[in-house]
Amino acid sequence: MNAFRQYFEDNPEIFAALVAAIAIVGGLLGSIIGAKIQANGGRDQAAAAREAAEIAAEAQRVAALWNVRQVQVAELIQRARVVQRQCRRYYAEDTTGGALLTQLNDAQEAMYLKQAELELIVPNSVAQAIKELMLALKFFASKSSLEGTAVYAFNTVHEQAYSEDSPASPEAAAAAVALDDMATAQDSGDQVAFQRAREVADQALRSVAGLHRVHVSLVLWYVERGGPTSRMGATAEEVVDEKMTALVEAAREMLRSEDDVAPAVPSQRRRWWRAA
């Protein structure tokens, strides 16, 4: 160590040159390091900009999907309720002209089209809830076209027989009694008595004003299957109501309705310079 010191003391010009060289090398290293830091900073800023753009694009996509789901599910539920109301009309109106059947078919087609659109954009849980509602409505529609017409005709007979707003119809009163006798004979298990009572009821129903041949056949069919005590139509509509409620609940969960917030946006990754 002393020898090096003595050498530089004896040769000051070499020492000066060495110091200058060290300064130059240090400056170069500093410039290189500074440039690298600046370059890294630029890359990080570019990456942050890309990330921000991706987050914004994803937020827009999520918000758009949320809006589409909300609108489409609401439209499906509205169309399903239209179908349900059309089915219910069979129990209260004379539908023998066929106009209601056409309206019901059109309403079902519109509903199925909306189902097909929704199956492409909703989670499996919602798609399954939609499928179950469609099946329940299909069953209710098939029951309504037969049983609903029978119920309407059955009620028409009894309204004409026991109306408080207009004079009672003797023909309707006779048909109502015949239907009661038919139900009693069926409950007894006596097939001969039942067939005889059914024939009497058939003839009596043909005399009631406002009843078509199809009404007569369906009223007889309805009484054979238990009449008002069967509740087949009511049960079918109750299933529709249950499936409708299940769909609404699944849709609300999908839309995060209970959170009372905007559609979820993916969390943003924090970089080291933003950590605090």
One Martini backbone bead per residue (centre of mass of N, CA, C, O) as a GRO file, in nm:
protein
  276
    1MET     BB    1   0.057   0.062  -0.021
    2ASN     BB    2   0.309   0.246   0.004
    3ALA     BB    3   0.412   0.198  -0.282
    4PHE     BB    4   0.171   0.329  -0.429
    5ARG     BB    5   0.199   0.604  -0.299
    6GLN     BB    6   0.490   0.657  -0.391
    7TYR     BB    7   0.438   0.633  -0.694
    8PHE     BB    8   0.233   0.875  -0.715
    9GLU     BB    9   0.428   1.085  -0.592
   10ASP     BB   10   0.649   1.043  -0.821
   11ASN     BB   11   0.373   1.035  -1.034
   12PRO     BB   12   0.146   1.272  -1.079
   13GLU     BB   13   0.053   1.240  -1.378
   14ILE     BB   14  -0.073   0.955  -1.339
   15PHE     BB   15  -0.279   1.026  -1.121
   16ALA     BB   16  -0.434   1.231  -1.288
   17ALA     BB   17  -0.514   1.034  -1.512
   18LEU     BB   18  -0.670   0.834  -1.331
   19VAL     BB   19  -0.881   1.027  -1.225
   20ALA     BB   20  -0.999   1.099  -1.499
   21ALA     BB   21  -1.082   0.815  -1.578
   22ILE     BB   22  -1.274   0.765  -1.341
   23ALA     BB   23  -1.464   0.999  -1.411
   24ILE     BB   24  -1.543   0.901  -1.687
   25VAL     BB   25  -1.654   0.624  -1.608
   26GLY     BB   26  -1.861   0.729  -1.405
   27GLY     BB   27  -2.021   0.895  -1.606
   28LEU     BB   28  -2.099   0.664  -1.791
   29LEU     BB   29  -2.243   0.492  -1.580
   30GLY     BB   30  -2.450   0.705  -1.505
   31SER     BB   31  -2.578   0.732  -1.785
   32ILE     BB   32  -2.661   0.438  -1.818
   33ILE     BB   33  -2.836   0.415  -1.566
   34GLY     BB   34  -3.022   0.650  -1.631
   35ALA     BB   35  -3.125   0.537  -1.901
   36LYS     BB   36  -3.242   0.277  -1.784
   37ILE     BB   37  -3.441   0.404  -1.590
   38GLN     BB   38  -3.594   0.563  -1.804
   39ALA     BB   39  -3.675   0.319  -1.975
   40ASN     BB   40  -3.829   0.170  -1.753
   41GLY     BB   41  -4.027   0.395  -1.701
   42GLY     BB   42  -4.149   0.395  -1.986
   43ARG     BB   43  -4.249   0.103  -1.981
   44ASP     BB   44  -4.429   0.132  -1.732
   45GLN     BB   45  -4.608   0.351  -1.852
   46ALA     BB   46  -4.705   0.184  -2.092
   47ALA     BB   47  -4.822  -0.048  -1.924
   48ALA     BB   48  -5.020   0.129  -1.765
   49ALA     BB   49  -5.178   0.225  -2.012
   50ARG     BB   50  -5.268  -0.052  -2.106
   51GLU     BB   51  -5.411  -0.134  -1.848
   52ALA     BB   52  -5.614   0.098  -1.844
   53ALA     BB   53  -5.742   0.025  -2.118
   54GLU     BB   54  -5.832  -0.262  -2.038
   55ILE     BB   55  -6.011  -0.179  -1.800
   56ALA     BB   56  -6.201   0.005  -1.959
   57ALA     BB   57  -6.296  -0.211  -2.161
   58GLU     BB   58  -6.404  -0.410  -1.948
   59ALA     BB   59  -6.607  -0.217  -1.819
   60GLN     BB   60  -6.774  -0.177  -2.075
   61ARG     BB   61  -6.848  -0.472  -2.120
   62VAL     BB   62  -6.988  -0.523  -1.849
   63ALA     BB   63  -7.199  -0.298  -1.872
   64ALA     BB   64  -7.328  -0.398  -2.135
   65LEU     BB   65  -7.406  -0.680  -2.035
   66TRP     BB   66  -7.583  -0.590  -1.802
   67ASN     BB   67  -7.791  -0.436  -1.973
   68VAL     BB   68  -7.876  -0.670  -2.155
   69ARG     BB   69  -7.970  -0.862  -1.936
   70GLN     BB   70  -8.183  -0.685  -1.809
   71VAL     BB   71  -8.362  -0.642  -2.060
   72GLN     BB   72  -8.402  -0.939  -2.155
   73VAL     BB   73  -8.525  -1.055  -1.896
   74ALA     BB   74  -8.762  -0.862  -1.877
   75GLU     BB   75  -8.887  -0.948  -2.149
   76LEU     BB   76  -8.932  -1.244  -2.081
   77ILE     BB   77  -9.116  -1.206  -1.836
   78GLN     BB   78  -9.333  -1.050  -1.989
   79ARG     BB   79  -9.394  -1.277  -2.199
   80ALA     BB   80  -9.468  -1.493  -1.991
   81ARG     BB   81  -9.713  -1.336  -1.873
   82VAL     BB   82  -9.873  -1.336  -2.130
   83VAL     BB   83  -9.906  -1.640  -2.153
   84GLN     BB   84 -10.046  -1.676  -1.881
   85ARG     BB   85 -10.293  -1.500  -1.948
   86GLN     BB   86 -10.387  -1.663  -2.190
   87CYS     BB   87 -10.440  -1.923  -2.036
   88ARG     BB   88 -10.650  -1.799  -1.833
   89ARG     BB   89 -10.876  -1.734  -2.047
   90TYR     BB   90 -10.992  -2.024  -2.081
   91TYR     BB   91 -11.157  -1.998  -1.795
   92ALA     BB   92 -11.339  -1.718  -1.903
   93GLU     BB   93 -11.375  -1.802  -2.213
   94ASP     BB   94 -11.483  -1.827  -2.539
   95THR     BB   95 -11.260  -2.036  -2.756
   96THR     BB   96 -11.388  -2.173  -3.024
   97GLY     BB   97 -11.281  -1.973  -3.257
   98GLY     BB   98 -10.935  -1.953  -3.219
   99ALA     BB   99 -10.805  -1.677  -3.136
  100LEU     BB  100 -10.651  -1.754  -2.877
  101LEU     BB  101 -10.464  -1.964  -2.999
  102THR     BB  102 -10.313  -1.765  -3.180
  103GLN     BB  103 -10.214  -1.578  -2.953
  104LEU     BB  104 -10.061  -1.793  -2.794
  105ASN     BB  105  -9.863  -1.879  -3.014
  106ASP     BB  106  -9.734  -1.601  -3.053
  107ALA     BB  107  -9.639  -1.565  -2.758
  108GLN     BB  108  -9.456  -1.816  -2.754
  109GLU     BB  109  -9.264  -1.741  -2.982
  110ALA     BB  110  -9.156  -1.482  -2.849
  111MET     BB  111  -9.047  -1.626  -2.597
  112TYR     BB  112  -8.851  -1.830  -2.738
  113LEU     BB  113  -8.674  -1.618  -2.869
  114LYS     BB  114  -8.575  -1.491  -2.602
  115GLN     BB  115  -8.448  -1.746  -2.494
  116ALA     BB  116  -8.232  -1.782  -2.715
  117GLU     BB  117  -8.086  -1.514  -2.654
  118LEU     BB  118  -8.020  -1.567  -2.347
  119GLU     BB  119  -7.847  -1.832  -2.363
  120LEU     BB  120  -7.585  -1.657  -2.467
  121ILE     BB  121  -7.561  -1.441  -2.184
  122VAL     BB  122  -7.611  -1.636  -1.948
  123PRO     BB  123  -7.594  -1.810  -1.692
  124ASN     BB  124  -7.671  -2.128  -1.606
  125SER     BB  125  -7.873  -2.062  -1.379
  126VAL     BB  126  -8.060  -1.889  -1.559
  127ALA     BB  127  -8.106  -2.087  -1.792
  128GLN     BB  128  -8.246  -2.300  -1.612
  129ALA     BB  129  -8.479  -2.121  -1.511
  130ILE     BB  130  -8.595  -2.072  -1.792
  131LYS     BB  131  -8.649  -2.364  -1.874
  132GLU     BB  132  -8.851  -2.426  -1.641
  133LEU     BB  133  -9.056  -2.211  -1.721
  134MET     BB  134  -9.119  -2.313  -2.007
  135LEU     BB  135  -9.228  -2.589  -1.918
  136ALA     BB  136  -9.458  -2.483  -1.738
  137LEU     BB  137  -9.604  -2.323  -1.966
  138LYS     BB  138  -9.652  -2.557  -2.159
  139PHE     BB  139  -9.828  -2.718  -1.964
  140PHE     BB  140 -10.041  -2.498  -1.911
  141ALA     BB  141 -10.133  -2.471  -2.204
  142SER     BB  142 -10.231  -2.765  -2.244
  143LYS     BB  143 -10.437  -2.755  -2.009
  144SER     BB  144 -10.608  -2.506  -2.089
  145SER     BB  145 -10.728  -2.594  -2.367
  146LEU     BB  146 -10.901  -2.804  -2.206
  147GLU     BB  147 -10.973  -2.731  -1.907
  148GLY     BB  148 -11.055  -2.439  -1.949
  149THR     BB  149 -11.296  -2.499  -2.132
  150ALA     BB  150 -11.440  -2.680  -1.926
  151VAL     BB  151 -11.470  -2.473  -1.701
  152TYR     BB  152 -11.631  -2.268  -1.854
  153ALA     BB  153 -11.872  -2.456  -1.916
  154PHE     BB  154 -11.938  -2.538  -1.627
  155ASN     BB  155 -11.989  -2.246  -1.524
  156THR     BB  156 -12.214  -2.176  -1.722
  157VAL     BB  157 -12.420  -2.374  -1.621
  158HIS     BB  158 -12.428  -2.265  -1.319
  159GLU     BB  159 -12.499  -1.971  -1.384
  160GLN     BB  160 -12.770  -2.038  -1.528
  161ALA     BB  161 -12.893  -2.199  -1.284
  162TYR     BB  162 -12.784  -1.971  -1.033
  163SER     BB  163 -12.863  -1.691  -1.102
  164GLU     BB  164 -12.904  -1.347  -0.970
  165ASP     BB  165 -12.927  -1.159  -1.249
  166SER     BB  166 -13.101  -1.394  -1.378
  167PRO     BB  167 -13.289  -1.613  -1.502
  168ALA     BB  168 -13.321  -1.928  -1.472
  169SER     BB  169 -13.225  -2.222  -1.634
  170PRO     BB  170 -13.370  -2.521  -1.679
  171GLU     BB  171 -13.152  -2.660  -1.851
  172ALA     BB  172 -12.915  -2.596  -1.663
  173ALA     BB  173 -13.030  -2.726  -1.407
  174ALA     BB  174 -13.046  -3.013  -1.527
  175ALA     BB  175 -12.743  -3.035  -1.593
  176ALA     BB  176 -12.635  -3.000  -1.305
  177VAL     BB  177 -12.774  -3.247  -1.188
  178ALA     BB  178 -12.652  -3.454  -1.386
  179LEU     BB  179 -12.358  -3.404  -1.298
  180ASP     BB  180 -12.394  -3.490  -1.005
  181ASP     BB  181 -12.489  -3.777  -1.069
  182MET     BB  182 -12.232  -3.859  -1.217
  183ALA     BB  183 -12.035  -3.821  -0.978
  184THR     BB  184 -12.178  -4.017  -0.786
  185ALA     BB  185 -12.154  -4.271  -0.967
  186GLN     BB  186 -11.849  -4.273  -0.978
  187ASP     BB  187 -11.800  -4.300  -0.668
  188SER     BB  188 -11.949  -4.584  -0.645
  189GLY     BB  189 -11.847  -4.781  -0.900
  190ASP     BB  190 -12.094  -4.791  -1.093
  191GLN     BB  191 -12.085  -4.832  -1.428
  192VAL     BB  192 -12.379  -4.840  -1.515
  193ALA     BB  193 -12.468  -4.581  -1.368
  194PHE     BB  194 -12.261  -4.399  -1.498
  195GLN     BB  195 -12.342  -4.430  -1.798
  196ARG     BB  196 -12.630  -4.329  -1.757
  197ALA     BB  197 -12.556  -4.049  -1.638
  198ARG     BB  198 -12.389  -3.956  -1.880
  199GLU     BB  199 -12.615  -3.957  -2.092
  200VAL     BB  200 -12.793  -3.753  -1.947
  201ALA     BB  201 -12.586  -3.523  -1.942
  202ASP     BB  202 -12.544  -3.499  -2.241
  203GLN     BB  203 -12.836  -3.418  -2.313
  204ALA     BB  204 -12.857  -3.173  -2.122
  205LEU     BB  205 -12.619  -3.001  -2.242
  206ARG     BB  206 -12.744  -2.960  -2.534
  207SER     BB  207 -12.969  -2.747  -2.410
  208VAL     BB  208 -12.763  -2.537  -2.353
  209ALA     BB  209 -12.693  -2.224  -2.383
  210GLY     BB  210 -12.374  -2.171  -2.547
  211LEU     BB  211 -12.313  -2.471  -2.617
  212HIS     BB  212 -12.092  -2.673  -2.753
  213ARG     BB  213 -11.983  -2.975  -2.837
  214VAL     BB  214 -11.704  -2.936  -2.703
  215HIS     BB  215 -11.819  -2.861  -2.428
  216VAL     BB  216 -11.960  -3.122  -2.361
  217SER     BB  217 -11.715  -3.310  -2.372
  218LEU     BB  218 -11.541  -3.150  -2.157
  219VAL     BB  219 -11.731  -3.167  -1.919
  220LEU     BB  220 -11.735  -3.472  -1.896
  221TRP     BB  221 -11.429  -3.500  -1.863
  222TYR     BB  222 -11.406  -3.323  -1.607
  223VAL     BB  223 -11.590  -3.489  -1.418
  224GLU     BB  224 -11.435  -3.761  -1.442
  225ARG     BB  225 -11.167  -3.592  -1.306
  226GLY     BB  226 -11.331  -3.421  -1.054
  227GLY     BB  227 -11.344  -3.140  -1.126
  228PRO     BB  228 -11.308  -2.889  -0.896
  229THR     BB  229 -11.124  -3.096  -0.716
  230SER     BB  230 -10.861  -3.129  -0.897
  231ARG     BB  231 -10.673  -2.868  -0.964
  232MET     BB  232 -10.498  -2.875  -1.225
  233GLY     BB  233 -10.474  -2.580  -1.316
  234ALA     BB  234 -10.377  -2.457  -1.052
  235THR     BB  235 -10.120  -2.624  -1.031
  236ALA     BB  236  -9.988  -2.530  -1.295
  237GLU     BB  237  -9.977  -2.225  -1.212
  238GLU     BB  238  -9.812  -2.258  -0.955
  239VAL     BB  239  -9.558  -2.351  -1.102
  240VAL     BB  240  -9.518  -2.097  -1.263
  241ASP     BB  241  -9.481  -1.909  -1.020
  242GLU     BB  242  -9.232  -2.052  -0.906
  243LYS     BB  243  -9.050  -2.021  -1.163
  244MET     BB  244  -9.065  -1.716  -1.175
  245THR     BB  245  -8.935  -1.661  -0.901
  246ALA     BB  246  -8.669  -1.810  -0.960
  247LEU     BB  247  -8.581  -1.628  -1.194
  248VAL     BB  248  -8.574  -1.359  -1.045
  249GLU     BB  249  -8.360  -1.447  -0.839
  250ALA     BB  250  -8.137  -1.521  -1.044
  251ALA     BB  251  -8.125  -1.240  -1.180
  252ARG     BB  252  -8.056  -1.074  -0.926
  253GLU     BB  253  -7.790  -1.216  -0.877
  254MET     BB  254  -7.658  -1.151  -1.148
  255LEU     BB  255  -7.715  -0.821  -1.099
  256ARG     BB  256  -7.677  -0.738  -0.801
  257SER     BB  257  -7.933  -0.603  -0.654
  258GLU     BB  258  -7.848  -0.602  -0.340
  259ASP     BB  259  -7.588  -0.404  -0.367
  260ASP     BB  260  -7.632  -0.121  -0.499
  261VAL     BB  261  -7.453  -0.131  -0.771
  262ALA     BB  262  -7.247  -0.128  -1.002
  263PRO     BB  263  -7.093  -0.289  -1.214
  264ALA     BB  264  -6.838  -0.486  -1.213
  265VAL     BB  265  -6.484  -0.421  -1.181
  266PRO     BB  266  -6.186  -0.495  -1.230
  267SER     BB  267  -5.916  -0.511  -1.059
  268GLN     BB  268  -5.638  -0.306  -0.995
  269ARG     BB  269  -5.313  -0.312  -1.046
  270ARG     BB  270  -5.044  -0.237  -0.847
  271ARG     BB  271  -4.773  -0.039  -0.852
  272TRP     BB  272  -4.484   0.055  -0.695
  273TRP     BB  273  -4.538   0.377  -0.734
  274ARG     BB  274  -4.844   0.341  -0.591
  275ALA     BB  275  -4.749   0.252  -0.336
  276ALA     BB  276  -4.870   0.338   0.027
   0.00000   0.00000   0.00000
